[in-house]
Coordinates of N, CA and C in Angstrom, one line a residue:
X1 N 0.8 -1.2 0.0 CA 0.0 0.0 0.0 C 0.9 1.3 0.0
X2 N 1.8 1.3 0.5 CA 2.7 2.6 0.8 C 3.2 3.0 -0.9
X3 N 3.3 1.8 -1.0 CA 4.3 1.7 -2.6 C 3.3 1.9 -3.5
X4 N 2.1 2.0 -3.2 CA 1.2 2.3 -4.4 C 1.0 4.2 -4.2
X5 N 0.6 4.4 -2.7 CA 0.6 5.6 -2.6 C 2.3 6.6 -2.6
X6 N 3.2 6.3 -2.8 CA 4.5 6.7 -3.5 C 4.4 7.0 -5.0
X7 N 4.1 5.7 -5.7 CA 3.4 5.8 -7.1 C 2.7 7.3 -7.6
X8 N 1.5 7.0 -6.6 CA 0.7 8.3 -6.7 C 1.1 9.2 -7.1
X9 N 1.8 9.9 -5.7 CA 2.1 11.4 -5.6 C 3.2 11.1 -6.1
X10 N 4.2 10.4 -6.8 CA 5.4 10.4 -7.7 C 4.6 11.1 -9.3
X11 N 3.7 10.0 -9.3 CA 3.0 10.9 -10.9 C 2.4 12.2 -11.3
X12 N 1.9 12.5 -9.9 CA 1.0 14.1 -9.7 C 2.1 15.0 -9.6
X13 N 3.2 14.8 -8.9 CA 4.7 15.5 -8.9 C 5.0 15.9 -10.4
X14 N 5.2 14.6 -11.0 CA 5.8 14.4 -12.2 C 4.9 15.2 -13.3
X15 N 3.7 14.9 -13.4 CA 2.8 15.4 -14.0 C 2.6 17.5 -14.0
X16 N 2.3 17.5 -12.7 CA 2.6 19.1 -12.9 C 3.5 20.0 -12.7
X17 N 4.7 19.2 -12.1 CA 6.4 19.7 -12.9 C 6.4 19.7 -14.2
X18 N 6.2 18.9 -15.2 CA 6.3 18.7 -16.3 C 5.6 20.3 -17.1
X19 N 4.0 19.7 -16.2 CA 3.5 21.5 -16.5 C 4.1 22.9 -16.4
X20 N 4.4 22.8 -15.3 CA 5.0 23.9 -14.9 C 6.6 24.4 -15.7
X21 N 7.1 23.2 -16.3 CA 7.8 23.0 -16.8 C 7.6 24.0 -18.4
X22 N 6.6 23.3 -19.1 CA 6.2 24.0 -20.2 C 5.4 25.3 -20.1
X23 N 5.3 25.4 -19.5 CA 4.3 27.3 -19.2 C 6.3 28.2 -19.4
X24 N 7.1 27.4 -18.7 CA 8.0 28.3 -18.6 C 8.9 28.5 -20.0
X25 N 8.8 27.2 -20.4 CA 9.4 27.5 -22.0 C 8.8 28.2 -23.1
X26 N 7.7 27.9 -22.6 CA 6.7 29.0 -23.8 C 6.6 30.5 -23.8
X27 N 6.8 30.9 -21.9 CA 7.3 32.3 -21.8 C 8.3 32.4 -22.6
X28 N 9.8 31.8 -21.9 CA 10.9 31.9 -22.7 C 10.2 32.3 -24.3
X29 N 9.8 31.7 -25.0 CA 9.3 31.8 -26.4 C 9.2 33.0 -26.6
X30 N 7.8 33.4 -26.0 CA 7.2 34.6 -26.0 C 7.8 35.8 -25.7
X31 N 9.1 35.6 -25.0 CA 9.8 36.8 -24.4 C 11.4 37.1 -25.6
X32 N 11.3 36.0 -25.9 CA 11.9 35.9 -27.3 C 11.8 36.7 -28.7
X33 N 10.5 35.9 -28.6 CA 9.8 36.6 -30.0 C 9.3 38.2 -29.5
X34 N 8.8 38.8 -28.7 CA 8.5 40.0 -28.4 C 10.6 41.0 -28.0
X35 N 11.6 40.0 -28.4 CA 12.4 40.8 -28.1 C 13.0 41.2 -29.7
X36 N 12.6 39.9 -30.6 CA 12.9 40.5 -31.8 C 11.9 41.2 -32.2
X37 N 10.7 41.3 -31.8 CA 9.7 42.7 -32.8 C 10.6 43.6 -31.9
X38 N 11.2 44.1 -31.0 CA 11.4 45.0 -30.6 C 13.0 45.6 -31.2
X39 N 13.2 44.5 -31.4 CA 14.8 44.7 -32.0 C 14.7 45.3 -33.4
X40 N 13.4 44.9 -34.4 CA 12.9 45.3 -35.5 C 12.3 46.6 -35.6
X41 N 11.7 46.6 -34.2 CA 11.5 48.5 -34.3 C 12.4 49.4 -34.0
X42 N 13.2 49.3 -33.0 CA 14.0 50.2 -33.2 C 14.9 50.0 -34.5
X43 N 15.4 49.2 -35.4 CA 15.8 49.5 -36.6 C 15.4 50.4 -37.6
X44 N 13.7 50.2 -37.6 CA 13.0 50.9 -38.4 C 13.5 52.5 -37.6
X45 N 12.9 52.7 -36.5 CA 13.1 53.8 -36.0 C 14.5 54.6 -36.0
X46 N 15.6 53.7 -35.9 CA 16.6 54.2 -36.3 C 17.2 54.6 -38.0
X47 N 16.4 54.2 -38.9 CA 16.3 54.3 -40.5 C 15.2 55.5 -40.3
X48 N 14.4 55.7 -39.5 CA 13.3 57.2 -40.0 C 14.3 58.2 -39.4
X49 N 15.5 57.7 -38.7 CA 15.8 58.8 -38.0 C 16.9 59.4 -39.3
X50 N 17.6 58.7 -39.9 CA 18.5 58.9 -40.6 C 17.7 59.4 -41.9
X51 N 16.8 59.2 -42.4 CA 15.8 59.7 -43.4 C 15.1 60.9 -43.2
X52 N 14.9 61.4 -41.9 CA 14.7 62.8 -41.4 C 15.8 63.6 -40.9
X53 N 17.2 62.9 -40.7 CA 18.1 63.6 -40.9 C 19.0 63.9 -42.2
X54 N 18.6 63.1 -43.2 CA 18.8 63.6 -44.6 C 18.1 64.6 -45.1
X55 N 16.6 64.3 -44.8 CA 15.9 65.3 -45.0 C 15.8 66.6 -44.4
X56 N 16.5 66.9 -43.2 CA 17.1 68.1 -42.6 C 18.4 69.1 -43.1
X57 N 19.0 68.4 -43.8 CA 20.3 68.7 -44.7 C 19.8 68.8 -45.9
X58 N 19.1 68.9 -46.5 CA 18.4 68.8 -48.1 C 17.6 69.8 -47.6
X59 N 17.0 70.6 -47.1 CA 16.2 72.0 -46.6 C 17.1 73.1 -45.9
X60 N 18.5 72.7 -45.2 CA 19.0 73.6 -45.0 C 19.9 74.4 -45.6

């Protein structure tokens, strides 16, 4: 009986570690992919800046 209730709570352990496990890789993911859109905005932003500073020299 002990070794069946060991079993048990070995699987419910196992089972929502495992969960817990994947919620955190998926952040990882998500924290990933939101660091390249961010890496792709400031590029753009840094290309309008260089385009409004040509455009500042071309009026002065």
């Amino acid at each position: 009986m002990p070794i069946l209730l060991i079993l048990v709570f070995g699987f419910i352990a196992w089972y929502f570690g495992s969960k817990i496990m994947a919620s955190k890789t998926n952040d990882r993911q998500v924290i990933e992919a939101r660091i390249c859109v961010l890496e792709h905005q400031i590029q753009e932003l840094k290309n309008q800046a260089v385009k409004l500073q040509d455009m500042g020299r071309y009026t002065e």
